[in-house]
Short mmCIF file of C-alpha atoms and ligand atoms in Angstrom, two decimals:
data_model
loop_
_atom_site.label_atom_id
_atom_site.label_comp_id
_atom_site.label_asym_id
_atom_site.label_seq_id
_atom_site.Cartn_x
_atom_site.Cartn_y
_atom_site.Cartn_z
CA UNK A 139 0.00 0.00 0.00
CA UNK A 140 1.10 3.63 -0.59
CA UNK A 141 0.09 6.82 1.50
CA UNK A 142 0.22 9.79 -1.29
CA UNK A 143 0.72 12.91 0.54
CA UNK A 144 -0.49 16.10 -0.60
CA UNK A 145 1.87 18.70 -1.59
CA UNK A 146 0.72 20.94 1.09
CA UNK A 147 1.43 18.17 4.01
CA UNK A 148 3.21 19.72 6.34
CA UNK A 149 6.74 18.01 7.87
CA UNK A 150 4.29 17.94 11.11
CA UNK A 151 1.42 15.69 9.34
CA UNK A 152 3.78 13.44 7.95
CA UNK A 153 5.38 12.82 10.82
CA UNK A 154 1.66 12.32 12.75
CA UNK A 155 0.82 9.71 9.58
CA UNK A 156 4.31 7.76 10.00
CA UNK A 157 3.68 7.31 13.44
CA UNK A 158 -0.04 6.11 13.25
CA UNK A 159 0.68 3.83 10.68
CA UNK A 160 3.26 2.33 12.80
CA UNK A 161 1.50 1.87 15.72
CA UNK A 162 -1.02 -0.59 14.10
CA UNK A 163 2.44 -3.04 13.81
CA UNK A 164 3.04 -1.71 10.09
CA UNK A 165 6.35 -0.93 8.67
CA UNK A 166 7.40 2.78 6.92
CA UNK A 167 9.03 3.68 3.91
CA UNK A 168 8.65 7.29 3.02
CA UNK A 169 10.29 8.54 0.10
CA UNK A 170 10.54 12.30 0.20
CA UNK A 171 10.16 13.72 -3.12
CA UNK A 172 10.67 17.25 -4.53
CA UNK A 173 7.27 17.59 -4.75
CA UNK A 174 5.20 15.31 -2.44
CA UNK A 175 6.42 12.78 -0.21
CA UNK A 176 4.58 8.98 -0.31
CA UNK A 177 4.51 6.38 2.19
CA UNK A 178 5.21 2.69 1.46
CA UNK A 179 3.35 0.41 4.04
CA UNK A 180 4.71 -2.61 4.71
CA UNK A 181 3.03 -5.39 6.50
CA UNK A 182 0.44 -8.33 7.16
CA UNK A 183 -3.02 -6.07 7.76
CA UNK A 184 -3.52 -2.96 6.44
CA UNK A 185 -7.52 -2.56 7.10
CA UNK A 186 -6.46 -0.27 9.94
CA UNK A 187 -5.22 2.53 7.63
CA UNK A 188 -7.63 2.21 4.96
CA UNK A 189 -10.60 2.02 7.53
CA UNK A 190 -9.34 4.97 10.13
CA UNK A 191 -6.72 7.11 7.66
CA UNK A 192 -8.66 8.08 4.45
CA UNK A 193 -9.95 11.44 5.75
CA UNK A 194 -6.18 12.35 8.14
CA UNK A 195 -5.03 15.76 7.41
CA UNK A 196 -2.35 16.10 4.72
CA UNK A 197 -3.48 12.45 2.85
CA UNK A 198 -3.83 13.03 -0.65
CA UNK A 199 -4.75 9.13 -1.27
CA UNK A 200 -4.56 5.82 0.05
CA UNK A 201 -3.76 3.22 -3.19
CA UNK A 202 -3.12 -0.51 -2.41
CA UNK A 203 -0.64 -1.77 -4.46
CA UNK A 204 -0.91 -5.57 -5.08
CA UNK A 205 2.37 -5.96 -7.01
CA UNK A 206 6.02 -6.90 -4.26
CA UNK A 207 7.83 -4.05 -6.61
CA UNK A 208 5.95 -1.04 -4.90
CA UNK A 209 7.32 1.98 -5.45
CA UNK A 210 8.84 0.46 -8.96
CA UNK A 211 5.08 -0.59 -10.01
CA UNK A 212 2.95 2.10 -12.33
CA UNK A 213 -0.05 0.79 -9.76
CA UNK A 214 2.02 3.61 -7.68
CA UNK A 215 2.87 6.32 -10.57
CA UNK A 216 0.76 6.10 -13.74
CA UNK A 217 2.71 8.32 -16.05
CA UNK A 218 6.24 7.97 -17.17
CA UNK A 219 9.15 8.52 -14.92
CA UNK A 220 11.63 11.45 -16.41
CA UNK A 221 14.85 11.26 -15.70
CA UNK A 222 17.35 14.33 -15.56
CA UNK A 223 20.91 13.26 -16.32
CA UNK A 224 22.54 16.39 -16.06
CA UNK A 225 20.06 18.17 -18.36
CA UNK A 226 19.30 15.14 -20.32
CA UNK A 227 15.68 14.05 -19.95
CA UNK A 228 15.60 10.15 -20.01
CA UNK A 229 12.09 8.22 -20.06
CA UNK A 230 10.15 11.17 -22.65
CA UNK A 231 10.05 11.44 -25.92
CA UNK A 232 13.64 11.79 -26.82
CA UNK A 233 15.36 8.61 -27.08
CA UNK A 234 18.73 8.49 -25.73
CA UNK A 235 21.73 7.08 -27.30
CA UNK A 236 24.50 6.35 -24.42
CA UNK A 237 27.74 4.99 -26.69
CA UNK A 238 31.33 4.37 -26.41
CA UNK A 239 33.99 1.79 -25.32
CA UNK A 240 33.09 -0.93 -22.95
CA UNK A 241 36.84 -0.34 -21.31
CA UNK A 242 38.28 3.12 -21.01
CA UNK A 243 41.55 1.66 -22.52
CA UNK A 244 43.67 5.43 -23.09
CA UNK A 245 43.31 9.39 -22.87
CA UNK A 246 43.25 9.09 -26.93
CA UNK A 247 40.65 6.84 -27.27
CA UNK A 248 38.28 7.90 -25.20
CA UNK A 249 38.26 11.65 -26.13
CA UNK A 250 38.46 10.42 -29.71
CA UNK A 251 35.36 8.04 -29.23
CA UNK A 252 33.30 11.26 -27.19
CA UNK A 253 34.03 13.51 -29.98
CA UNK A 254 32.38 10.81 -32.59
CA UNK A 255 29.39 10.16 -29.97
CA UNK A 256 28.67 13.80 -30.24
CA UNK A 257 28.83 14.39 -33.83
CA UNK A 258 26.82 11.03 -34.38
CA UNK A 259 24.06 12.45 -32.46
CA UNK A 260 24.22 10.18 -29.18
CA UNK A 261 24.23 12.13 -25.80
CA UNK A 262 25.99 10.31 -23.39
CA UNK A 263 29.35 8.91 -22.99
CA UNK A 264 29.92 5.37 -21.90
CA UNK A 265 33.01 3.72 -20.69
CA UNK A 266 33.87 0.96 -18.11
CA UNK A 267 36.33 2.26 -15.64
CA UNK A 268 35.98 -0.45 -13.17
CA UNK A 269 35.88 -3.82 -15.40
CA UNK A 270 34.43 -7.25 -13.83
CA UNK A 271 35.81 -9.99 -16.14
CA UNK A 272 34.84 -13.39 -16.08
CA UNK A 273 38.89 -14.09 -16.29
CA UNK A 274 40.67 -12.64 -13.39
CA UNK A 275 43.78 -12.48 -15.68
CA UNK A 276 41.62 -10.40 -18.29
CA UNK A 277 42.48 -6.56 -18.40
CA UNK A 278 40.55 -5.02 -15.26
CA UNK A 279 39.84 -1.31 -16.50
CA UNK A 280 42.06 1.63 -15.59
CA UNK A 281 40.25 2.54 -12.32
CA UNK A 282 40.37 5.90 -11.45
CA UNK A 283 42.55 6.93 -14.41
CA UNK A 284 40.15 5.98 -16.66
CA UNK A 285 36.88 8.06 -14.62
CA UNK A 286 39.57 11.14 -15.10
CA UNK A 287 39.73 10.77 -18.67
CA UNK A 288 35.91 9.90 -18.55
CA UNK A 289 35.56 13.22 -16.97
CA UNK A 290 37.75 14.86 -19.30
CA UNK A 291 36.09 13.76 -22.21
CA UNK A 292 32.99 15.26 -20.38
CA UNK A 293 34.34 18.81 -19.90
CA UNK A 294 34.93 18.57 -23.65
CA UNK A 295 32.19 17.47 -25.85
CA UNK A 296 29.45 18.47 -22.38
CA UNK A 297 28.31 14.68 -22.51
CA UNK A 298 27.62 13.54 -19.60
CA UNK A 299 29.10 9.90 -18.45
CA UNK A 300 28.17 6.40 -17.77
CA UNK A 301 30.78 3.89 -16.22
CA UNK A 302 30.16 0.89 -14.07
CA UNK A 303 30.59 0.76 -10.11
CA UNK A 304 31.17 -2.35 -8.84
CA UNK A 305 32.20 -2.06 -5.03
CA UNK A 306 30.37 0.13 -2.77
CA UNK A 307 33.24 1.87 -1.18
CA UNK A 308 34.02 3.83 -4.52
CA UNK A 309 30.13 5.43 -4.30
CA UNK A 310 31.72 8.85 -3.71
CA UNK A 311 34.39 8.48 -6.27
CA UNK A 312 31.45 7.88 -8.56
CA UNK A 313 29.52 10.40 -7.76
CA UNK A 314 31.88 13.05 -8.12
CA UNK A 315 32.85 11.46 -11.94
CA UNK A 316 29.93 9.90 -13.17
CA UNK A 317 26.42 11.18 -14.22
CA UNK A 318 24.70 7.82 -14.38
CA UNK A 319 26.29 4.61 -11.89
CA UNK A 320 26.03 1.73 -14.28
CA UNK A 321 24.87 -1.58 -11.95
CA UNK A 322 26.12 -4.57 -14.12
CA UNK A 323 24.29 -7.34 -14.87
CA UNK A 324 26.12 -9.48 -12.37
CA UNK A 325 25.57 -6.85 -9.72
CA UNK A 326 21.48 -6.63 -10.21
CA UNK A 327 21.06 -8.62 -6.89
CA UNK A 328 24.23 -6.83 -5.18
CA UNK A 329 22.09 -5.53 -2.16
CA UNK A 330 24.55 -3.78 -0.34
CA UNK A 331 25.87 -1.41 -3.82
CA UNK A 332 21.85 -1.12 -4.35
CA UNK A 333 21.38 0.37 -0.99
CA UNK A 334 24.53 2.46 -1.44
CA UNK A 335 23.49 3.98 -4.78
CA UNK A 336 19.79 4.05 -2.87
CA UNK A 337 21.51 6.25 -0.36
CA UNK A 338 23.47 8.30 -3.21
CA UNK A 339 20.14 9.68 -4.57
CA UNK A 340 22.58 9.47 -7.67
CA UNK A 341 20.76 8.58 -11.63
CA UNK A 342 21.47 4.97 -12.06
CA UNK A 343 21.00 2.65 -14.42
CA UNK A 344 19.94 -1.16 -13.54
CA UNK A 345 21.14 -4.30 -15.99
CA UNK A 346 18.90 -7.20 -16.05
CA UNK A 347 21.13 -10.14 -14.55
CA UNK A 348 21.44 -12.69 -17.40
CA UNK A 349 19.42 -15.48 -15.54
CA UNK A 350 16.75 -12.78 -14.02
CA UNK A 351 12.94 -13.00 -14.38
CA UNK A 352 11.61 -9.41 -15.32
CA UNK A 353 10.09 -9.46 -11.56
CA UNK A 354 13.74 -9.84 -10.23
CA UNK A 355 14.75 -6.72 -11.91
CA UNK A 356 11.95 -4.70 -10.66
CA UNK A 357 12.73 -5.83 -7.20
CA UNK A 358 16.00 -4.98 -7.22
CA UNK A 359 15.22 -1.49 -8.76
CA UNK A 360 12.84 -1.35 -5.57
CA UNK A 361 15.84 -1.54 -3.06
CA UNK A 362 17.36 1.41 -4.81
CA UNK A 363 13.70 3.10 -4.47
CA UNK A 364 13.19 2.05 -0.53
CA UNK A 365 16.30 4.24 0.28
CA UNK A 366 14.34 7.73 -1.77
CA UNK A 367 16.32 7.03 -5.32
CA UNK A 368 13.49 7.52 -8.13
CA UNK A 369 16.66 8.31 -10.40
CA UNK A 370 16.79 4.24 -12.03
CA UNK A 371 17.07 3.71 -15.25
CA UNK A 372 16.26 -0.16 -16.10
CA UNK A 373 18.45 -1.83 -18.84
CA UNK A 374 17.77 -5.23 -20.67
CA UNK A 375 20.68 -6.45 -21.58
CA UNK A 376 20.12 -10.37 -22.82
CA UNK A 377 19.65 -13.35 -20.77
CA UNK A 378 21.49 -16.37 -21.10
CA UNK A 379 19.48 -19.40 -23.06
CA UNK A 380 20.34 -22.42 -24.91
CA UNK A 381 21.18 -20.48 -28.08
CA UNK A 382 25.16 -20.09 -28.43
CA UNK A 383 24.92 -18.39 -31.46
CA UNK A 384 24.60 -15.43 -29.72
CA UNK A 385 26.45 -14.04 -27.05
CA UNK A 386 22.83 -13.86 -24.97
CA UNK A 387 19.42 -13.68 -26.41
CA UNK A 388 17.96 -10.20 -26.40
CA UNK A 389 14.46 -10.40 -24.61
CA UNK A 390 12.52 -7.78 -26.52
CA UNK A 391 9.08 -9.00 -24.72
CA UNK A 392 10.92 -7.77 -21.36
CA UNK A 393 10.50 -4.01 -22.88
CA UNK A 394 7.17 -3.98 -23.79
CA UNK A 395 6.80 -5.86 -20.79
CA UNK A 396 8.72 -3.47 -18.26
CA UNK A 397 7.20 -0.49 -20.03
CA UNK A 398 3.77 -1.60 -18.85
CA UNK A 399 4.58 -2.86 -15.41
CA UNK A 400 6.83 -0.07 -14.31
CA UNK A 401 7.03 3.81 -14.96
CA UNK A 402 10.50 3.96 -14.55
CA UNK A 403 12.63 4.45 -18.19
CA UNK A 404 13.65 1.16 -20.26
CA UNK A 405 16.85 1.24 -22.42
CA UNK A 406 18.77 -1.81 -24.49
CA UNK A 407 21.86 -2.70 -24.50
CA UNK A 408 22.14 -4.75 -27.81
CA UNK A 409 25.68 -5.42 -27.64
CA UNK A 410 26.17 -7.22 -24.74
CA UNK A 411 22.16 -8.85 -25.71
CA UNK A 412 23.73 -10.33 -29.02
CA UNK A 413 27.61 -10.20 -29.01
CA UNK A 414 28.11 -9.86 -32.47
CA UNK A 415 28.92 -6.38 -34.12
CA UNK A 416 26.79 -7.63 -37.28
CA UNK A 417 23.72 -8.20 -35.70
CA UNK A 418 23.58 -4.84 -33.18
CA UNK A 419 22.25 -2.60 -36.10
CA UNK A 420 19.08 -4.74 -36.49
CA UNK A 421 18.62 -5.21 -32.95
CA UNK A 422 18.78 -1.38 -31.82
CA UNK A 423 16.40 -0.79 -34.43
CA UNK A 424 14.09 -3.52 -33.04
CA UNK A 425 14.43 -2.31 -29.70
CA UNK A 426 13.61 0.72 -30.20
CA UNK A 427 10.44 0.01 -32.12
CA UNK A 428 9.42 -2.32 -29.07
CA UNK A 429 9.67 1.00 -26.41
CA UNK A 430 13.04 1.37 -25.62
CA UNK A 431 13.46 5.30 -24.44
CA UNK A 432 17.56 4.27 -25.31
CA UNK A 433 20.07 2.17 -25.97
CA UNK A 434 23.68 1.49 -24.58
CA UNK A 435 26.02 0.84 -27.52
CA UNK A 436 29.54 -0.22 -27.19
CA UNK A 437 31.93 1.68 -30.06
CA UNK A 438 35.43 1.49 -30.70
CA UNK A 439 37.76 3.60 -33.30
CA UNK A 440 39.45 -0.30 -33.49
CA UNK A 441 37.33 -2.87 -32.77
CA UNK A 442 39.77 -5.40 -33.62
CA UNK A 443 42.60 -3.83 -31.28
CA UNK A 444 39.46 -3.39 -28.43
CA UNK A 445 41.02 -4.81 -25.25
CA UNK A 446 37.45 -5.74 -24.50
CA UNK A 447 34.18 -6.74 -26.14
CA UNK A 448 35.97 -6.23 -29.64
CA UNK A 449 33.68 -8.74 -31.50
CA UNK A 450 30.43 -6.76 -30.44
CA UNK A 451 31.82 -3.31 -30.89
CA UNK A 452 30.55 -1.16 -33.82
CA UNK A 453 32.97 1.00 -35.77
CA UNK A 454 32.87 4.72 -35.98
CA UNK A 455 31.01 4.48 -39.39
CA UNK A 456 28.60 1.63 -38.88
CA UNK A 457 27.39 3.79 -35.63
CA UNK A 458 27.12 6.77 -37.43
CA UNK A 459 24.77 4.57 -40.10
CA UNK A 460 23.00 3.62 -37.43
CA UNK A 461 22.22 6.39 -35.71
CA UNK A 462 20.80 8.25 -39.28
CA UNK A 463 18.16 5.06 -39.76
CA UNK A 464 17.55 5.99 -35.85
CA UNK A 465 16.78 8.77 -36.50
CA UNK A 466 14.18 7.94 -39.41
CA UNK A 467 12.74 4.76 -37.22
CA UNK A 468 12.48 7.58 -33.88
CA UNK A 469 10.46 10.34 -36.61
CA UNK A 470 7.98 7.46 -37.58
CA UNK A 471 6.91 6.18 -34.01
CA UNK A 472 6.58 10.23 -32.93
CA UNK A 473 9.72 10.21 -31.36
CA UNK A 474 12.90 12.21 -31.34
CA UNK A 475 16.88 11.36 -31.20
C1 PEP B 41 29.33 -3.56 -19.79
O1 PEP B 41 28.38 -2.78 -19.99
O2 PEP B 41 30.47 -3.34 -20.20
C2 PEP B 41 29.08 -4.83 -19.08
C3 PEP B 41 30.02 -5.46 -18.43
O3 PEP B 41 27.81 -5.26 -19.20
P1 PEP B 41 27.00 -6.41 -18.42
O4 PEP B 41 27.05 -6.06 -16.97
O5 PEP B 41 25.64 -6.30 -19.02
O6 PEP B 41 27.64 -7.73 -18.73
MN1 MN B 42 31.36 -4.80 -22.58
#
């Protein structure tokens, strides 16, 4: 269940609804927004507050939410979730384009790769600082030498960043570098860095783990939520299947899905969904046609000297093909890029 209050509750009648709520034996979540603050209620039996609460001072409405993904659900928040990443509106109409290396491999390459992203069209930067490999001996990212030339790259072209965080001590680092913490696919259930980036109030964006049910997702988005953190972005990014032809198998029923389920903003990754470089054009187009309000595409000026992903990595030119029959596909479905 979830306690809307009005925008005219005062810090007093909040406080007098937390309290009565609690003392039937119910549990409190409230998220304090910038314009209203709402009330999860957790618990067994929650007659008490729909049978003695409806008329309390500063209650705007009482709306039971049947779904375990409360604050995630669009039970709670009907219309679409905007995002602002650093002036960038993610979730409207504009469809965002977040590109660049998966690693951060030199200064060169990743100013060179921002300045193509931005003449392409795409508005934000990505880049893996941090890199989880599933070899330990596999190149790890340049850690903080790669978020300054992420930041770099930033004051530059004005795009703001994406980069992966993957332990929970570096939240500050990241929040001074990065305008959107990227939660990797085998972090979605990381509980501890999704309280932290709860915590952060920083813009976030969520991969689907590649053996998690769409519900699993939404849950985890919800422990980012619990801590006041509306700023998640939710990413499908494949899930693993039978098929070995592909890398994953992109799960384009999970957008259409998570676009009806949640209000929060949907984006693809195709290249980490497919893993081959041929196939990502076709797929970003699909994906976008399903609902996606973006993609994440990894780029390289080399892909075949790419000390990472190289195989699913678009070159300069193929992205900047792609990102003209984007632009078409985004002008047909009322859209813009
Ligand atoms: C990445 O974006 O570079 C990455 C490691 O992706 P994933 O967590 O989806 O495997
Ligand atoms: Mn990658």
């Amino acid at each position: 269940m979830i306690v809307v209050m009005s925008q005219e509750a005062t810090p007093e009648q909040i406080e007098a609804v937390l309290r009565k709520i609690e003392s039937f034996g119910l549990q409190t979540h409230p998220i304090y927004g910038v314009q209203k603050t709402v009330i999860g209620v957790i618990g067994d039996d929650k007659t008490k507050v729909v049978e003695t609460m409806a008329g309390y001072s500063g209650i705007e409405q009482i709306i039971p939410i049947l779904k375990p993904y409360k604050f995630a659900s669009r039970e709670t928040h009907p219309q679409n979730t905007v995002i602002d990443v650093s002036g960038i509106a993610i979730g409207g109409d504009k469809i965002a384009i977040m590109a660049g290396p998966c690693a951060v491999e030199s200064r060169e390459q990743i100013l060179n790769t921002a300045r193509l992203v931005k003449m392409a069209g795409g508005c934000i930067l990505r880049g893996g600082a941090y890199k989880p490999r599933t070899s330990p001996y596999s190149f790890q990212g340049l850690g903080e030498e790669g978020l300054k030339y992420l930041a770099e790259a930033r004051e530059e072209t004005g795009l703001p960043v994406i980069t992966e965080l993957t332990d929970p001590r570096n939240i500050d680092l990241f929040c001074e570098y990065t305008d959107i913490i990227q939660v990797g696919a085998r972090n979605m259930q990381n509980f501890v860095l999704l309280t932290e980036i709860g915590r952060s109030g920083h813009p976030a964006l969520l991969k689907r783990g590649p053996s998690s049910k769409i519900e699993d997702l939404l849950l985890a988005a919800e422990y980012i939520i619990k801590e006041g953190n509306l700023n998640i972005i939710l990413c499908e990014r494949g899930i693993s299947t039978f098929e070995t032809y592909t890398r994953n198998t992109l799960d384009l029923s999970a957008v259409a899905a998570l676009k009806q389920l949640s209000h929060l903003p949907v984006v693809v990754d195709p290249s980490h969904s497919v893993g081959v470089a041929n196939l990502i054009p076709a797929m970003s187009m699909a994906s976008i046609a399903a609902g996606a309000d973006g993609l994440l595409v990894e780029i390289h000026p080399n892909p075949n000297a790419a000390l990472c992903d190289g195989p699913q990595s678009l070159d300069f030119e193929t992205f900047t093909n792609l990102m003209h029959k984007l632009r078409k596909l985004a002008a047909a479905i009322g859209r813009d890029l």
